[in-house]
CSV table of C-alpha atoms and ligand atoms in Angstrom, one decimal:
chain,number,residue,atom,x,y,z
A,1,MET,CA,8.3,-91.0,-102.8
A,2,LYS,CA,6.0,-89.1,-105.7
A,3,PHE,CA,3.9,-87.8,-103.2
A,4,MET,CA,7.1,-86.1,-100.9
A,5,LYS,CA,6.7,-82.0,-100.0
A,6,THR,CA,8.8,-79.9,-101.1
A,7,ILE,CA,10.7,-77.9,-98.7
A,8,LEU,CA,13.7,-74.9,-99.6
A,9,SER,CA,14.1,-71.6,-96.8
A,10,GLY,CA,16.7,-69.3,-98.0
A,11,ILE,CA,19.6,-68.7,-95.1
A,12,GLN,CA,22.2,-65.6,-95.5
A,13,PRO,CA,26.2,-66.1,-95.0
A,14,SER,CA,26.4,-63.7,-92.2
A,15,GLY,CA,28.1,-65.1,-89.8
A,16,ARG,CA,27.8,-67.5,-87.4
A,17,PRO,CA,24.1,-68.6,-85.9
A,18,HIS,CA,22.6,-68.2,-82.5
A,19,ILE,CA,20.0,-70.5,-80.5
A,20,GLY,CA,17.3,-68.3,-81.6
A,21,ASN,CA,18.0,-69.4,-84.9
A,22,TYR,CA,18.2,-72.3,-84.7
A,23,PHE,CA,15.2,-73.2,-82.8
A,24,GLY,CA,13.5,-71.4,-85.5
A,25,MET,CA,14.2,-72.0,-89.1
A,26,MET,CA,17.1,-74.2,-89.3
A,27,LYS,CA,15.7,-76.9,-87.1
A,28,GLN,CA,12.5,-77.1,-88.8
A,29,MET,CA,14.3,-77.9,-92.2
A,30,ILE,CA,16.6,-80.2,-90.6
A,31,ASP,CA,13.4,-81.7,-88.9
A,32,MET,CA,11.4,-82.5,-92.1
A,33,GLN,CA,14.3,-83.8,-94.1
A,34,LYS,CA,13.4,-87.4,-94.1
A,35,GLU,CA,9.1,-86.7,-94.6
A,36,ALA,CA,10.3,-84.6,-97.3
A,37,LEU,CA,13.0,-82.4,-100.1
A,38,VAL,CA,14.7,-80.2,-98.5
A,39,TYR,CA,15.8,-77.1,-100.6
A,40,ALA,CA,18.6,-75.4,-98.3
A,41,LEU,CA,19.5,-72.2,-101.0
A,42,ILE,CA,22.8,-69.7,-99.6
A,43,VAL,CA,21.6,-66.7,-100.2
A,44,ASP,CA,25.0,-65.2,-101.1
A,45,TYR,CA,23.6,-62.7,-103.7
A,46,HIS,CA,21.9,-61.7,-101.5
A,47,ALA,CA,24.4,-61.0,-99.0
A,48,LEU,CA,25.7,-58.9,-101.4
A,49,ASN,CA,23.3,-56.1,-99.6
A,50,SER,CA,25.7,-56.6,-96.4
A,51,ILE,CA,28.9,-58.0,-97.2
A,52,GLN,CA,31.1,-56.3,-99.0
A,53,ASP,CA,33.9,-58.3,-99.2
A,54,ALA,CA,35.6,-61.6,-100.4
A,55,GLU,CA,37.5,-63.2,-98.1
A,56,LYS,CA,33.8,-63.0,-95.4
A,57,MET,CA,31.7,-64.2,-97.9
A,58,ARG,CA,34.0,-66.6,-98.1
A,59,GLU,CA,34.3,-67.6,-94.7
A,60,PHE,CA,30.3,-67.1,-93.6
A,61,THR,CA,29.2,-69.5,-97.0
A,62,ARG,CA,31.8,-71.8,-96.1
A,63,ASP,CA,30.3,-72.0,-92.4
A,64,VAL,CA,27.1,-72.7,-93.2
A,65,VAL,CA,27.7,-75.4,-95.2
A,66,VAL,CA,29.6,-76.8,-92.6
A,67,ASP,CA,26.8,-75.9,-89.6
A,68,TYR,CA,24.0,-77.2,-91.7
A,69,LEU,CA,26.4,-80.5,-91.9
A,70,ALA,CA,27.4,-80.7,-87.6
A,71,LEU,CA,23.3,-80.3,-87.0
A,72,GLY,CA,22.5,-83.5,-89.5
A,73,PHE,CA,21.7,-81.9,-92.7
A,74,ASP,CA,21.6,-84.9,-95.2
A,75,ALA,CA,23.4,-83.6,-97.9
A,76,GLU,CA,22.7,-87.0,-100.2
A,77,LYS,CA,19.3,-86.6,-100.4
A,78,ASN,CA,18.6,-82.7,-99.3
A,79,VAL,CA,20.1,-80.2,-101.3
A,80,LEU,CA,22.3,-77.5,-99.7
A,81,PHE,CA,23.9,-74.8,-102.1
A,82,LYS,CA,24.7,-71.9,-103.2
A,83,GLN,CA,22.7,-69.3,-104.7
A,84,SER,CA,25.0,-68.0,-107.3
A,85,ASP,CA,25.7,-71.3,-108.5
A,86,VAL,CA,22.2,-71.5,-110.0
A,87,GLN,CA,22.1,-67.7,-113.2
A,88,GLU,CA,18.7,-68.5,-113.2
A,89,HIS,CA,17.9,-67.1,-110.1
A,90,THR,CA,19.6,-63.8,-111.5
A,91,GLU,CA,17.7,-64.4,-114.2
A,92,LEU,CA,14.1,-64.5,-113.5
A,93,ALA,CA,14.8,-62.2,-111.2
A,94,TRP,CA,15.3,-60.0,-113.9
A,95,ILE,CA,11.9,-61.0,-115.5
A,96,PHE,CA,9.4,-60.5,-112.3
A,97,ASP,CA,11.4,-56.9,-111.9
A,98,THR,CA,9.7,-56.2,-115.0
A,99,ILE,CA,5.8,-57.5,-113.8
A,100,THR,CA,6.1,-55.3,-111.0
A,101,THR,CA,5.7,-51.9,-109.6
A,102,MET,CA,7.8,-49.7,-107.6
A,103,PRO,CA,4.8,-48.6,-105.7
A,104,TYR,CA,4.2,-52.3,-104.6
A,105,LEU,CA,7.5,-52.5,-103.4
A,106,MET,CA,8.0,-49.8,-101.4
A,107,ARG,CA,5.3,-51.5,-99.1
A,108,GLY,CA,8.3,-53.9,-98.2
A,109,HIS,CA,9.0,-54.2,-94.5
A,110,ALA,CA,12.4,-54.0,-94.8
A,111,TYR,CA,12.5,-51.3,-97.3
A,112,LYS,CA,10.5,-49.3,-95.0
A,113,ASP,CA,12.9,-49.8,-91.9
A,114,ALA,CA,16.1,-48.8,-94.3
A,115,GLU,CA,13.7,-45.8,-95.1
A,116,ALA,CA,12.7,-45.1,-92.4
A,117,LYS,CA,16.0,-44.8,-90.3
A,118,GLY,CA,17.5,-42.9,-92.8
A,119,LYS,CA,20.2,-45.2,-94.5
A,120,GLU,CA,21.5,-45.2,-98.0
A,121,VAL,CA,19.1,-48.7,-99.4
A,122,SER,CA,21.1,-49.8,-103.3
A,123,VAL,CA,18.6,-51.2,-105.7
A,124,GLY,CA,19.8,-54.6,-104.9
A,125,THR,CA,17.9,-54.2,-100.8
A,126,PHE,CA,14.4,-52.5,-103.1
A,127,ASN,CA,14.1,-55.9,-105.2
A,128,TYR,CA,15.5,-57.9,-103.4
A,129,PRO,CA,12.0,-59.3,-102.7
A,130,MET,CA,11.8,-59.9,-106.1
A,131,LEU,CA,15.2,-62.5,-106.2
A,132,MET,CA,13.8,-64.3,-102.9
A,133,ALA,CA,10.2,-64.6,-105.4
A,134,ALA,CA,12.9,-66.4,-107.7
A,135,ASP,CA,15.7,-68.6,-105.4
A,136,ILE,CA,11.2,-69.6,-104.0
A,137,LEU,CA,9.6,-70.6,-107.5
A,138,LEU,CA,12.0,-71.8,-109.6
A,139,TYR,CA,11.9,-74.6,-107.3
A,140,SER,CA,7.6,-75.5,-107.4
A,141,PRO,CA,7.9,-76.0,-103.1
A,142,ASP,CA,5.0,-76.3,-101.0
A,143,ILE,CA,5.9,-75.2,-98.2
A,144,ILE,CA,9.0,-72.0,-97.1
A,145,PRO,CA,10.1,-72.0,-93.2
A,146,VAL,CA,10.6,-68.7,-92.7
A,147,GLY,CA,11.0,-66.4,-89.1
A,148,GLN,CA,7.5,-64.2,-88.6
A,149,ASP,CA,9.6,-61.0,-89.8
A,150,GLN,CA,10.1,-63.0,-93.2
A,151,LYS,CA,5.9,-63.6,-93.9
A,152,GLN,CA,5.4,-60.1,-95.4
A,153,HIS,CA,8.1,-61.7,-97.9
A,154,VAL,CA,6.9,-64.8,-99.1
A,155,GLU,CA,3.3,-63.4,-100.1
A,156,PHE,CA,4.7,-61.0,-102.2
A,157,THR,CA,6.6,-63.9,-103.9
A,158,ARG,CA,2.8,-65.0,-103.9
A,159,ASP,CA,1.5,-62.7,-105.6
A,160,THR,CA,4.6,-61.6,-108.0
A,161,ALA,CA,3.2,-66.0,-108.8
A,162,GLU,CA,-0.8,-64.8,-109.7
A,163,LYS,CA,0.6,-61.8,-111.5
A,164,PHE,CA,3.7,-63.9,-113.8
A,165,ASN,CA,0.9,-66.7,-113.9
A,166,ARG,CA,-2.5,-64.1,-114.7
A,167,ILE,CA,0.1,-62.2,-117.3
A,168,TYR,CA,1.6,-65.1,-119.1
A,169,GLY,CA,-0.5,-68.4,-118.6
A,170,GLU,CA,-0.3,-71.1,-114.9
A,171,THR,CA,3.4,-71.6,-114.8
A,172,PHE,CA,4.0,-71.4,-110.7
A,173,LYS,CA,2.8,-72.8,-108.6
A,174,LEU,CA,2.1,-70.9,-104.6
A,175,PRO,CA,4.0,-71.8,-102.0
A,176,GLU,CA,2.7,-71.1,-98.2
A,177,SER,CA,4.5,-69.8,-95.5
A,178,LEU,CA,5.0,-72.0,-92.2
A,179,VAL,CA,5.7,-68.9,-90.0
A,180,ILE,CA,7.7,-70.4,-86.8
A,181,GLU,CA,6.5,-68.1,-84.0
A,182,ASP,CA,9.0,-69.5,-81.5
A,183,LEU,CA,11.6,-67.3,-83.3
A,184,GLN,CA,9.9,-64.0,-83.0
A,185,THR,CA,9.9,-65.7,-78.9
A,186,VAL,CA,13.5,-66.3,-78.4
A,187,PRO,CA,14.3,-63.7,-76.1
A,188,GLY,CA,18.3,-63.3,-75.8
A,189,VAL,CA,19.7,-61.9,-72.1
A,190,ASP,CA,18.4,-59.4,-72.1
A,191,GLY,CA,14.2,-60.2,-72.3
A,192,ARG,CA,14.6,-58.2,-75.8
A,193,LYS,CA,14.4,-60.5,-79.1
A,194,MET,CA,17.7,-62.6,-79.5
A,195,SER,CA,18.7,-61.5,-82.2
A,196,LYS,CA,22.7,-60.5,-83.0
A,197,SER,CA,22.2,-57.0,-84.3
A,198,TYR,CA,21.2,-56.0,-79.9
A,199,ASN,CA,24.6,-58.5,-79.6
A,200,ASN,CA,22.4,-60.7,-77.2
A,201,TYR,CA,22.2,-64.1,-78.5
A,202,ILE,CA,24.2,-67.5,-77.0
A,203,SER,CA,25.8,-68.9,-80.3
A,204,LEU,CA,24.8,-72.1,-81.5
A,205,PHE,CA,27.7,-74.2,-81.3
A,206,ALA,CA,29.1,-72.2,-77.9
A,207,GLU,CA,32.0,-73.6,-76.4
A,208,ASP,CA,32.0,-74.2,-72.2
A,209,SER,CA,32.4,-70.6,-71.0
A,210,GLU,CA,30.8,-68.2,-73.3
A,211,ILE,CA,27.6,-70.4,-72.2
A,212,GLU,CA,28.3,-69.8,-68.5
A,213,GLU,CA,28.8,-66.5,-69.1
A,214,LYS,CA,26.3,-65.4,-71.2
A,215,VAL,CA,24.0,-67.2,-68.9
A,216,MET,CA,24.3,-66.0,-65.8
A,217,GLY,CA,24.1,-62.4,-67.7
A,218,ILE,CA,20.8,-63.3,-68.2
A,219,VAL,CA,18.1,-60.1,-66.9
A,220,THR,CA,15.9,-60.7,-65.0
A,221,ASP,CA,12.7,-59.9,-63.0
A,222,SER,CA,12.1,-60.1,-59.0
A,223,SER,CA,8.9,-59.3,-59.5
A,224,GLY,CA,7.4,-62.4,-61.3
A,225,GLU,CA,7.4,-66.3,-59.8
A,226,ARG,CA,9.6,-66.9,-62.0
A,227,PRO,CA,12.9,-65.4,-64.7
A,228,GLU,CA,10.8,-64.7,-67.9
A,229,ASN,CA,13.9,-64.7,-69.7
A,230,VAL,CA,15.9,-68.1,-68.2
A,231,TYR,CA,12.8,-69.5,-68.1
A,232,ALA,CA,11.8,-68.6,-71.8
A,233,ILE,CA,15.3,-70.3,-73.2
A,234,HIS,CA,15.4,-73.5,-71.3
A,235,ARG,CA,12.1,-74.0,-72.7
A,236,LEU,CA,13.4,-75.0,-76.1
A,237,LEU,CA,15.6,-78.0,-74.3
A,238,LYS,CA,13.4,-79.1,-71.9
A,239,SER,CA,9.4,-79.9,-71.7
A,240,GLU,CA,6.7,-78.0,-69.5
A,241,GLU,CA,6.2,-80.9,-67.8
A,242,GLU,CA,9.9,-81.6,-66.9
A,243,LEU,CA,10.0,-77.7,-66.2
A,244,LYS,CA,8.0,-77.5,-63.7
A,245,PRO,CA,8.9,-79.0,-60.9
A,246,ILE,CA,13.0,-77.3,-61.0
A,247,TYR,CA,11.4,-74.0,-61.2
A,248,GLU,CA,9.1,-74.0,-58.6
A,249,GLU,CA,11.0,-75.7,-55.7
A,250,ASN,CA,13.6,-73.3,-56.8
A,251,ILE,CA,11.4,-70.1,-57.0
A,252,GLY,CA,13.9,-66.8,-55.8
A,253,SER,CA,16.9,-68.9,-56.3
A,254,TYR,CA,17.9,-67.4,-59.8
A,255,LYS,CA,21.8,-68.8,-59.3
A,256,LYS,CA,20.6,-72.1,-59.3
A,257,LEU,CA,18.2,-72.3,-62.2
A,258,LYS,CA,20.5,-70.3,-64.2
A,259,GLU,CA,22.8,-73.5,-62.5
A,260,MET,CA,20.8,-76.1,-64.2
A,261,LEU,CA,19.8,-74.2,-67.7
A,262,ILE,CA,24.5,-74.3,-68.3
A,263,GLU,CA,23.6,-77.7,-67.4
A,264,ASP,CA,21.1,-77.7,-70.0
A,265,LEU,CA,22.9,-76.1,-72.6
A,266,LYS,CA,26.4,-77.4,-72.6
A,267,ALA,CA,24.4,-80.3,-72.8
A,268,PHE,CA,22.6,-80.1,-75.8
A,269,ILE,CA,25.6,-78.4,-77.2
A,270,ALA,CA,28.3,-80.1,-76.6
A,271,PRO,CA,27.9,-82.7,-78.6
A,272,MET,CA,26.9,-80.9,-82.2
A,273,ARG,CA,29.8,-78.4,-81.1
A,274,GLU,CA,32.3,-82.5,-81.3
A,275,LYS,CA,31.0,-82.7,-84.8
A,276,ARG,CA,31.3,-79.4,-86.0
A,277,ALA,CA,35.1,-78.8,-85.4
A,278,ALA,CA,35.5,-82.0,-87.4
A,279,ILE,CA,33.7,-81.6,-90.4
A,280,ALA,CA,35.1,-78.0,-90.4
A,281,GLY,CA,38.7,-79.2,-91.3
A,282,ASP,CA,37.4,-81.1,-93.8
A,283,GLU,CA,37.7,-78.9,-96.7
A,284,ASN,CA,36.4,-81.0,-100.0
A,285,ARG,CA,33.8,-82.2,-98.2
A,286,VAL,CA,32.3,-78.9,-98.3
A,287,ARG,CA,32.9,-77.9,-102.5
A,288,GLU,CA,31.9,-81.4,-102.4
A,289,VAL,CA,28.9,-80.8,-100.7
A,290,LEU,CA,28.2,-77.6,-102.9
A,291,GLU,CA,28.9,-79.0,-106.0
A,292,LYS,CA,26.4,-81.7,-105.8
A,293,GLY,CA,23.5,-79.1,-104.5
A,294,ALA,CA,24.2,-76.7,-107.8
A,295,GLU,CA,24.6,-79.8,-110.5
A,296,ARG,CA,20.5,-81.4,-108.5
A,297,ALA,CA,19.5,-77.4,-108.4
A,298,ARG,CA,20.2,-76.0,-111.7
A,299,GLU,CA,18.6,-79.2,-113.3
A,300,VAL,CA,15.9,-77.7,-111.5
A,301,ALA,CA,15.8,-74.1,-112.0
A,302,ALA,CA,16.9,-74.7,-115.6
A,303,GLN,CA,13.8,-76.1,-117.3
A,304,LYS,CA,11.7,-74.3,-115.2
A,305,MET,CA,13.3,-71.0,-117.1
A,306,GLN,CA,12.7,-72.7,-120.2
A,307,GLU,CA,8.8,-72.9,-119.7
A,308,VAL,CA,9.0,-68.8,-118.6
A,309,LYS,CA,11.1,-68.2,-121.3
A,310,LYS,CA,8.6,-69.6,-123.8
A,311,ALA,CA,5.9,-68.6,-121.9
A,312,ILE,CA,7.3,-64.7,-121.9
A,313,GLY,CA,8.3,-65.9,-125.7
A,314,VAL,CA,11.6,-65.1,-125.7
A,315,ILE,CA,12.2,-68.2,-127.0
B,1,LIG,N1,15.2,-63.2,-96.8
B,1,LIG,C1,15.5,-63.9,-95.7
B,1,LIG,C2,16.0,-63.7,-94.8
B,1,LIG,O1,16.4,-62.3,-94.8
B,1,LIG,C3,16.4,-65.5,-97.4
B,1,LIG,C4,15.5,-65.7,-97.9
B,1,LIG,C5,16.4,-65.3,-99.4
B,1,LIG,C6,15.3,-66.4,-98.1
B,1,LIG,N2,15.6,-66.0,-100.4
B,1,LIG,C7,14.2,-66.8,-99.4
B,1,LIG,C8,13.8,-67.5,-97.4
B,1,LIG,C9,13.7,-68.1,-99.7
B,1,LIG,C10,13.2,-68.6,-97.4
B,1,LIG,C11,13.2,-68.5,-98.9
B,1,LIG,O2,16.5,-64.2,-94.4
């Protein structure tokens, strides 16, 4: 137990997950929960940069909890909690702001993208990486499973920990990121990366009719041996060996292959969807899980914060 690894990841409460989200970070977290201590953090304060609607915030946050429980997250053993329930996150983010320069944060991809699109960048978006560094470093995790797009943020976290340690003495452990390559390569129904913003996704808890509609709409390219966009989604559910004969037998028969993918997706999604529906009606369970998670997280975060406060000389 003592040598069990600690894993932490943050999830934005931003609406319902799709299968690309699942096969990226979520599945990773679920799979690792037996051998590791897993902190699954719902980053509601991060999401404030994009969700400025109290009802939506409540609904999306609750959805994340229900989704995780439906997927089999063990909230007894592991810790599922909200960022806003643990005040040390914003407190430590402030301290990190004071040792970080503007030019350094201007290198952030998220900031640069927003700038390039001519968006007005909120201060919260600009120093988002410092809040994320606090999310991580309070819990001394070993591994951060993230998608490729978050790799830079984990690097920022390591830099910030190193900088703090250099100035104030050894305080933070440097985490490693575990980049899930598949996350980047799960294509949506139009062949681009599966993403909410492209509206090309298949929901994780989709009804059968949505599965049928989305799969039938997958864009296929007749130049290759097999319809790559169909195959890539199929590969999430079945091994190469299992798929090889099926795709060889049905060369050119895209409709048949799509029908098989539909069957496999239905078989995969239906039990999770049913489980989700059963949990979604249980308001108390969601509240209890979050309360318990917050309590456990607070204990660890408060202890780390004491160390930090001593190191910087405010106590
Ligand atoms: N930035 C991450 C995202 O947008 C979310 C996040 C916030 C996170 N804090 C974190 C991820 C800590 C891993 C660890 O997906």
